[in-house]
Tab-separated table of C-alpha atoms and ligand atoms in Angstrom:
chain	number	residue	atom	x	y	z
A	1	UNK	CA	48.798	100.644	125.790
A	2	UNK	CA	49.241	102.384	122.502
A	3	UNK	CA	50.887	105.830	123.106
A	4	UNK	CA	49.002	108.372	120.905
A	5	UNK	CA	51.807	110.758	119.627
A	6	UNK	CA	49.019	112.728	117.835
A	7	UNK	CA	47.266	113.541	121.044
A	8	UNK	CA	50.510	114.330	123.142
A	9	UNK	CA	51.651	116.575	120.461
A	10	UNK	CA	48.553	118.565	120.141
A	11	UNK	CA	48.541	119.092	123.901
A	12	UNK	CA	52.306	120.147	123.963
A	13	UNK	CA	51.201	122.744	121.026
A	14	UNK	CA	48.257	123.834	122.936
A	15	UNK	CA	50.759	124.568	126.008
A	16	UNK	CA	53.277	126.131	123.790
A	17	UNK	CA	50.508	128.467	121.875
A	18	UNK	CA	49.347	129.658	125.592
A	19	UNK	CA	52.839	130.414	126.594
A	20	UNK	CA	53.612	132.253	123.346
A	21	UNK	CA	50.212	134.449	123.750
A	22	UNK	CA	51.271	135.481	127.392
A	23	UNK	CA	54.763	136.433	126.347
A	24	UNK	CA	53.337	138.625	123.536
A	25	UNK	CA	51.150	140.363	126.021
A	26	UNK	CA	54.201	141.109	128.074
A	27	UNK	CA	56.780	141.905	125.489
A	28	UNK	CA	54.815	142.722	122.265
A	29	UNK	CA	57.033	140.088	120.557
A	30	UNK	CA	56.881	136.557	119.503
A	31	UNK	CA	59.368	133.796	118.607
A	32	UNK	CA	60.796	133.618	115.087
A	33	UNK	CA	61.723	130.533	113.306
A	34	UNK	CA	63.623	130.742	109.921
A	35	UNK	CA	63.856	127.536	107.889
A	36	UNK	CA	66.397	127.134	104.855
A	37	UNK	CA	65.120	124.755	102.454
A	38	UNK	CA	67.738	123.954	99.417
A	39	UNK	CA	66.524	122.083	96.505
A	40	UNK	CA	63.368	120.191	95.395
A	41	UNK	CA	63.700	116.996	97.339
A	42	UNK	CA	59.743	116.178	97.863
A	43	UNK	CA	60.166	114.768	101.546
A	44	UNK	CA	61.905	117.842	102.589
A	45	UNK	CA	59.530	120.119	100.925
A	46	UNK	CA	56.648	118.219	102.857
A	47	UNK	CA	58.369	118.342	106.367
A	48	UNK	CA	59.145	122.145	105.918
A	49	UNK	CA	55.488	122.762	104.906
A	50	UNK	CA	54.383	120.961	107.971
A	51	UNK	CA	56.790	122.851	110.251
A	52	UNK	CA	55.517	126.012	108.865
A	53	UNK	CA	51.991	125.222	109.179
A	54	UNK	CA	52.516	123.889	112.798
A	55	UNK	CA	54.655	127.090	113.684
A	56	UNK	CA	52.148	129.563	112.526
A	57	UNK	CA	49.199	127.642	114.418
A	58	UNK	CA	50.833	128.134	117.739
A	59	UNK	CA	51.833	131.815	117.088
A	60	UNK	CA	55.554	131.403	115.972
A	61	UNK	CA	56.394	133.922	113.006
A	62	UNK	CA	57.775	131.384	110.487
A	63	UNK	CA	59.642	132.050	107.413
A	64	UNK	CA	60.823	129.520	104.702
A	65	UNK	CA	64.068	130.664	102.628
A	66	UNK	CA	64.088	128.583	99.484
A	67	UNK	CA	67.123	128.212	97.464
A	68	UNK	CA	67.709	126.330	94.172
A	69	UNK	CA	69.852	123.055	94.414
A	70	UNK	CA	72.825	124.926	92.849
A	71	UNK	CA	73.179	127.683	95.330
A	72	UNK	CA	76.619	127.975	96.457
A	73	UNK	CA	77.706	127.089	99.925
A	74	UNK	CA	78.949	130.556	100.639
A	75	UNK	CA	75.538	131.992	100.049
A	76	UNK	CA	74.038	129.774	102.481
A	77	UNK	CA	76.589	130.641	104.908
A	78	UNK	CA	75.942	134.373	104.323
A	79	UNK	CA	72.333	134.004	104.939
A	80	UNK	CA	72.763	131.948	108.185
A	81	UNK	CA	75.363	134.832	109.401
A	82	UNK	CA	72.623	137.439	108.670
A	83	UNK	CA	69.823	135.335	110.486
A	84	UNK	CA	72.343	134.723	113.614
A	85	UNK	CA	72.594	138.567	113.708
A	86	UNK	CA	68.784	139.254	113.293
A	87	UNK	CA	67.209	139.894	116.865
A	88	UNK	CA	63.730	138.859	115.421
A	89	UNK	CA	65.155	135.372	114.716
A	90	UNK	CA	64.896	133.092	117.537
A	91	UNK	CA	65.638	129.801	115.729
A	92	UNK	CA	67.401	128.796	112.513
A	93	UNK	CA	67.072	125.312	110.991
A	94	UNK	CA	68.497	124.091	107.697
A	95	UNK	CA	66.542	121.298	106.390
A	96	UNK	CA	68.627	118.249	105.655
A	97	UNK	CA	69.809	116.472	103.257
A	98	UNK	CA	71.743	119.043	101.458
A	99	UNK	CA	73.076	118.793	97.888
A	100	UNK	CA	76.382	117.021	97.796
A	101	UNK	CA	78.546	120.316	97.084
A	102	UNK	CA	77.317	121.987	100.395
A	103	UNK	CA	79.363	120.800	103.515
A	104	UNK	CA	76.789	119.731	106.287
A	105	UNK	CA	79.270	120.120	109.037
A	106	UNK	CA	80.151	123.717	108.089
A	107	UNK	CA	76.356	124.529	107.666
A	108	UNK	CA	75.669	123.145	111.121
A	109	UNK	CA	78.670	124.823	112.821
A	110	UNK	CA	77.773	128.247	111.316
A	111	UNK	CA	74.313	128.306	113.106
A	112	UNK	CA	74.674	130.178	116.562
A	113	UNK	CA	74.532	127.523	119.003
A	114	UNK	CA	71.677	129.588	120.807
A	115	UNK	CA	69.549	129.580	117.708
A	116	UNK	CA	70.206	125.884	116.984
A	117	UNK	CA	66.668	124.732	117.343
A	118	UNK	CA	67.837	121.190	115.864
A	119	UNK	CA	70.459	120.954	118.582
A	120	UNK	CA	72.886	119.609	116.150
A	121	UNK	CA	75.737	122.213	116.618
A	122	UNK	CA	78.602	120.644	118.340
A	123	UNK	CA	78.389	123.174	121.240
A	124	UNK	CA	74.812	121.924	122.021
A	125	UNK	CA	75.813	118.142	121.301
A	126	UNK	CA	78.726	118.737	123.951
A	127	UNK	CA	76.711	120.495	126.524
A	128	UNK	CA	74.233	117.814	126.306
A	129	UNK	CA	77.088	115.006	126.915
A	130	UNK	CA	78.429	117.402	129.515
A	131	UNK	CA	75.203	117.378	131.546
A	132	UNK	CA	75.014	121.336	130.844
A	133	UNK	CA	71.916	123.213	129.395
A	134	UNK	CA	71.661	122.414	125.684
A	135	UNK	CA	69.225	122.492	122.991
A	136	UNK	CA	68.211	118.831	122.365
A	137	UNK	CA	67.653	117.308	119.161
A	138	UNK	CA	63.897	117.244	118.651
A	139	UNK	CA	62.996	113.500	117.946
A	140	UNK	CA	65.101	112.318	121.056
A	141	UNK	CA	63.369	115.143	123.024
A	142	UNK	CA	59.747	113.925	121.915
A	143	UNK	CA	60.895	110.283	122.789
A	144	UNK	CA	61.812	111.185	126.214
A	145	UNK	CA	58.434	113.340	126.536
A	146	UNK	CA	56.436	110.114	125.589
A	147	UNK	CA	58.427	107.767	127.838
A	148	UNK	CA	57.997	110.015	130.720
A	149	UNK	CA	54.072	110.094	130.019
A	150	UNK	CA	54.235	106.349	130.843
A	151	UNK	CA	56.812	106.195	133.497
A	152	UNK	CA	57.736	109.372	135.454
A	153	UNK	CA	60.833	108.012	137.237
A	154	UNK	CA	63.360	106.031	134.894
A	155	UNK	CA	66.094	105.899	137.564
A	156	UNK	CA	67.550	102.418	137.242
A	157	UNK	CA	65.817	101.139	134.287
A	158	UNK	CA	67.672	99.459	131.663
A	159	UNK	CA	67.225	101.482	128.435
A	160	UNK	CA	68.471	99.894	124.997
A	161	UNK	CA	68.623	102.068	122.088
A	162	UNK	CA	68.995	100.496	118.731
A	163	UNK	CA	70.936	102.970	116.438
A	164	UNK	CA	73.729	105.392	117.004
A	165	UNK	CA	73.241	108.291	114.719
A	166	UNK	CA	73.967	111.848	115.738
A	167	UNK	CA	70.260	112.645	115.015
A	168	UNK	CA	68.569	110.063	117.312
A	169	UNK	CA	70.679	107.321	119.065
A	170	UNK	CA	73.402	109.039	120.525
A	171	UNK	CA	71.412	112.033	122.170
A	172	UNK	CA	68.748	109.566	123.188
A	173	UNK	CA	71.280	107.796	125.025
A	174	UNK	CA	72.664	111.000	126.619
A	175	UNK	CA	68.977	111.858	127.491
A	176	UNK	CA	68.339	108.503	129.246
A	177	UNK	CA	71.593	108.679	130.852
A	178	UNK	CA	70.577	111.981	132.442
A	179	UNK	CA	67.261	110.251	133.804
A	180	UNK	CA	69.636	107.678	135.540
A	181	UNK	CA	68.967	104.627	133.237
A	182	UNK	CA	71.583	102.168	132.597
A	183	UNK	CA	71.929	102.698	128.759
A	184	UNK	CA	73.237	100.141	125.995
A	185	UNK	CA	73.442	101.280	122.614
A	186	UNK	CA	73.312	98.637	119.800
A	187	UNK	CA	74.025	98.956	116.119
A	188	UNK	CA	74.783	96.970	112.942
A	189	UNK	CA	78.007	95.462	114.390
A	190	UNK	CA	76.375	94.330	117.634
A	191	UNK	CA	76.922	90.705	117.884
A	192	UNK	CA	73.588	89.478	119.467
A	193	UNK	CA	70.922	92.203	118.825
A	194	UNK	CA	67.766	90.250	120.097
A	195	UNK	CA	69.485	89.340	123.388
A	196	UNK	CA	70.505	92.727	124.034
A	197	UNK	CA	66.805	93.911	123.336
A	198	UNK	CA	65.432	91.436	125.564
A	199	UNK	CA	67.130	93.171	128.598
A	200	UNK	CA	65.183	96.226	127.840
A	201	UNK	CA	62.886	98.143	130.157
A	202	UNK	CA	62.781	100.863	127.614
A	203	UNK	CA	63.587	99.951	123.882
A	204	UNK	CA	64.050	102.684	121.448
A	205	UNK	CA	64.274	101.706	117.871
A	206	UNK	CA	65.939	104.253	115.619
A	207	UNK	CA	67.286	102.147	112.772
A	208	UNK	CA	65.320	102.543	109.425
A	209	UNK	CA	64.705	98.710	108.913
A	210	UNK	CA	61.091	97.905	108.746
A	211	UNK	CA	59.584	95.466	111.356
A	212	UNK	CA	63.195	94.549	112.723
A	213	UNK	CA	62.173	94.108	116.229
A	214	UNK	CA	59.984	91.087	116.723
A	215	UNK	CA	57.658	89.915	119.548
A	216	UNK	CA	60.235	87.525	121.077
A	217	UNK	CA	62.872	90.303	121.061
A	218	UNK	CA	61.091	92.346	123.884
A	219	UNK	CA	60.707	92.162	127.655
A	220	UNK	CA	57.102	91.683	129.335
A	221	UNK	CA	55.910	95.032	130.363
A	222	UNK	CA	58.537	97.112	128.752
A	223	UNK	CA	58.184	100.376	126.991
A	224	UNK	CA	58.705	100.432	123.193
A	225	UNK	CA	59.405	103.544	121.106
A	226	UNK	CA	59.517	103.123	117.417
A	227	UNK	CA	61.478	105.992	115.753
A	228	UNK	CA	61.766	104.197	112.309
A	229	UNK	CA	60.052	105.458	109.204
A	230	UNK	CA	59.867	102.826	106.403
A	231	UNK	CA	58.043	102.480	103.258
A	232	UNK	CA	56.655	98.773	102.527
A	233	UNK	CA	54.526	98.532	99.592
A	234	UNK	CA	53.152	102.170	99.947
A	235	UNK	CA	52.577	101.776	103.594
A	236	UNK	CA	54.581	103.520	106.366
A	237	UNK	CA	55.813	101.147	108.977
A	238	UNK	CA	58.326	101.504	111.841
A	239	UNK	CA	61.290	99.473	112.929
A	240	UNK	CA	59.156	97.311	115.377
A	241	UNK	CA	56.807	94.731	114.251
A	242	UNK	CA	53.805	96.214	116.000
A	243	UNK	CA	51.341	93.362	115.754
A	244	UNK	CA	53.618	90.741	117.430
A	245	UNK	CA	55.267	93.122	120.077
A	246	UNK	CA	51.921	95.208	121.162
A	247	UNK	CA	50.363	92.440	123.225
A	248	UNK	CA	53.434	91.719	125.392
A	249	UNK	CA	54.505	95.199	126.360
A	250	UNK	CA	53.527	97.877	128.755
A	251	UNK	CA	53.344	100.575	126.214
A	252	UNK	CA	54.359	101.043	122.537
A	253	UNK	CA	54.195	104.109	120.025
A	254	UNK	CA	52.537	103.180	116.433
A	255	UNK	CA	53.966	104.325	113.148
A	256	UNK	CA	52.596	106.710	111.898
A	257	UNK	CA	51.046	108.538	115.002
A	258	UNK	CA	53.747	108.006	117.487
A	259	UNK	CA	57.143	109.742	117.251
A	260	UNK	CA	56.470	111.846	114.195
A	261	UNK	CA	54.140	114.242	115.599
A	262	UNK	CA	56.251	114.816	118.639
A	263	UNK	CA	59.155	115.694	116.575
A	264	UNK	CA	57.618	118.709	115.221
A	265	UNK	CA	55.968	119.601	118.534
A	266	UNK	CA	59.547	119.706	120.094
A	267	UNK	CA	60.823	121.871	117.277
A	268	UNK	CA	58.096	124.469	118.361
A	269	UNK	CA	59.012	124.008	121.903
A	270	UNK	CA	62.785	124.576	121.122
A	271	UNK	CA	61.830	127.635	119.432
A	272	UNK	CA	60.192	129.051	122.043
A	273	UNK	CA	62.988	128.128	124.493
A	274	UNK	CA	65.444	129.929	122.237
A	275	UNK	CA	63.239	133.007	122.234
A	276	UNK	CA	62.685	132.964	126.205
A	277	UNK	CA	66.642	132.484	126.675
A	278	UNK	CA	67.187	135.831	124.655
B	1	LIG	P1	70.828	106.325	110.299
B	1	LIG	O1	71.799	107.588	110.558
B	1	LIG	O2	70.827	105.612	109.244
B	1	LIG	O3	71.282	105.329	111.439
B	1	LIG	C1	70.804	104.195	111.755
B	1	LIG	C2	71.500	103.413	112.677
B	1	LIG	O4	70.856	102.197	112.859
B	1	LIG	C3	73.077	103.346	112.540
B	1	LIG	O5	73.594	103.312	113.830
B	1	LIG	C4	73.037	101.773	112.293
B	1	LIG	O6	74.178	101.036	112.587
B	1	LIG	C5	71.940	101.121	112.809
B	1	LIG	N1	71.616	99.926	112.238
B	1	LIG	C6	71.392	99.977	110.697
B	1	LIG	N2	70.936	98.618	110.596
B	1	LIG	C7	70.866	97.845	111.686
B	1	LIG	C8	70.611	96.375	111.936
B	1	LIG	N3	70.421	95.684	110.916
B	1	LIG	N4	70.906	96.068	113.285
B	1	LIG	C9	71.060	96.951	114.306
B	1	LIG	N5	71.357	98.249	113.931
B	1	LIG	C10	71.108	98.554	112.568
B	1	LIG	O7	69.300	106.912	110.819
B	1	LIG	P2	68.599	107.957	111.594
B	1	LIG	O8	68.844	109.216	110.809
B	1	LIG	O9	68.886	107.712	112.858
B	1	LIG	O10	67.186	107.509	111.533
B	1	LIG	C11	66.575	106.166	111.844
B	1	LIG	C12	65.358	106.033	111.423
B	1	LIG	O11	64.525	106.904	111.987
B	1	LIG	C13	65.012	106.206	109.969
B	1	LIG	O12	63.942	105.112	109.657
B	1	LIG	C14	64.524	107.604	109.818
B	1	LIG	O13	63.701	107.766	108.902
B	1	LIG	C15	63.810	107.710	111.138
B	1	LIG	N6	63.434	109.001	111.599
B	1	LIG	C16	62.347	109.453	112.216
B	1	LIG	C17	62.067	110.510	112.944
B	1	LIG	C18	60.639	110.816	113.408
B	1	LIG	O14	60.411	111.927	113.583
B	1	LIG	N7	59.921	109.930	113.605
B	1	LIG	C19	62.988	111.413	112.784
B	1	LIG	C20	64.479	111.101	112.367
B	1	LIG	C21	64.347	109.864	111.763
B	1	LIG	P3	75.755	101.633	112.221
B	1	LIG	O15	76.060	102.877	112.903
B	1	LIG	O16	76.601	100.555	112.784
B	1	LIG	O17	75.771	101.838	110.735
């Protein structure tokens, strides 16, 4: 089965839109999302435009605050402080990557944990790791959503995650642990990557290496989630060699059209949850 991320994301957006309409009738308010975009890096501009379009479609009040690449760190921190104190703003997102002179950690730490729709603030990271309520990073949240569409009960499944980034691999591992999976994280220093992947009932690839996972790396009837986005000769491909893997497994996400659309839908979901929590 090829998992249709576009369709699942559209369904999730529809649910979010309905809930926002109901909340608007009750409270006369809608969620607000403020996105800070620094510089003119084209992929960031495209991501932010998509986020803004999708937000507006579901009824989120979305604003993009654009700064030139030579903006000072202090000016950005001041803006975050202002947004933290603004009751109309439910969620704040600072689009990464940032220019070199701006300290990413300082910026992420400055966002109020209850408005941190990306789930990158250490408070949310710690809460997730401790099993408390947390805002969960959008891509792993979207991956879990897709996995659970295929298999509701993940208890006892062996999940292998390739990649240990704060953005993807680590929160994905925490989420699957919470679902009672036995979790293995593999990375660039892992001795026998193929042998580890072969044990996986659920394999999540978040690496950034085109077609790394081959057909003989995967277990029969497993679930494969491909987070990777790689450009090969003007084509976008994932970390999984889709053609050699797809016949062997129970379900697989394509690239594009798999995890990507879910990431934005989960950002909208996080914004709605932040609004509700306030
Ligand atoms: P990252 O921070 O560069 O982390 C990559 C991870 O992969 C690291 O842990 C690294 O290991 C590991 N790795 C690198 N080469 C490896 C190899 N040959 N074998 C095993 N492990 C290897 O990347 P990221 O931010 O997590 O992103 C990963 C991919 O997901 C990228 O292609 C990115 O574009 C994509 N992405 C997609 C979405 C989406 O919505 N679909 C969202 C975010 C990111 P070490 O830690 O040992 O270096």
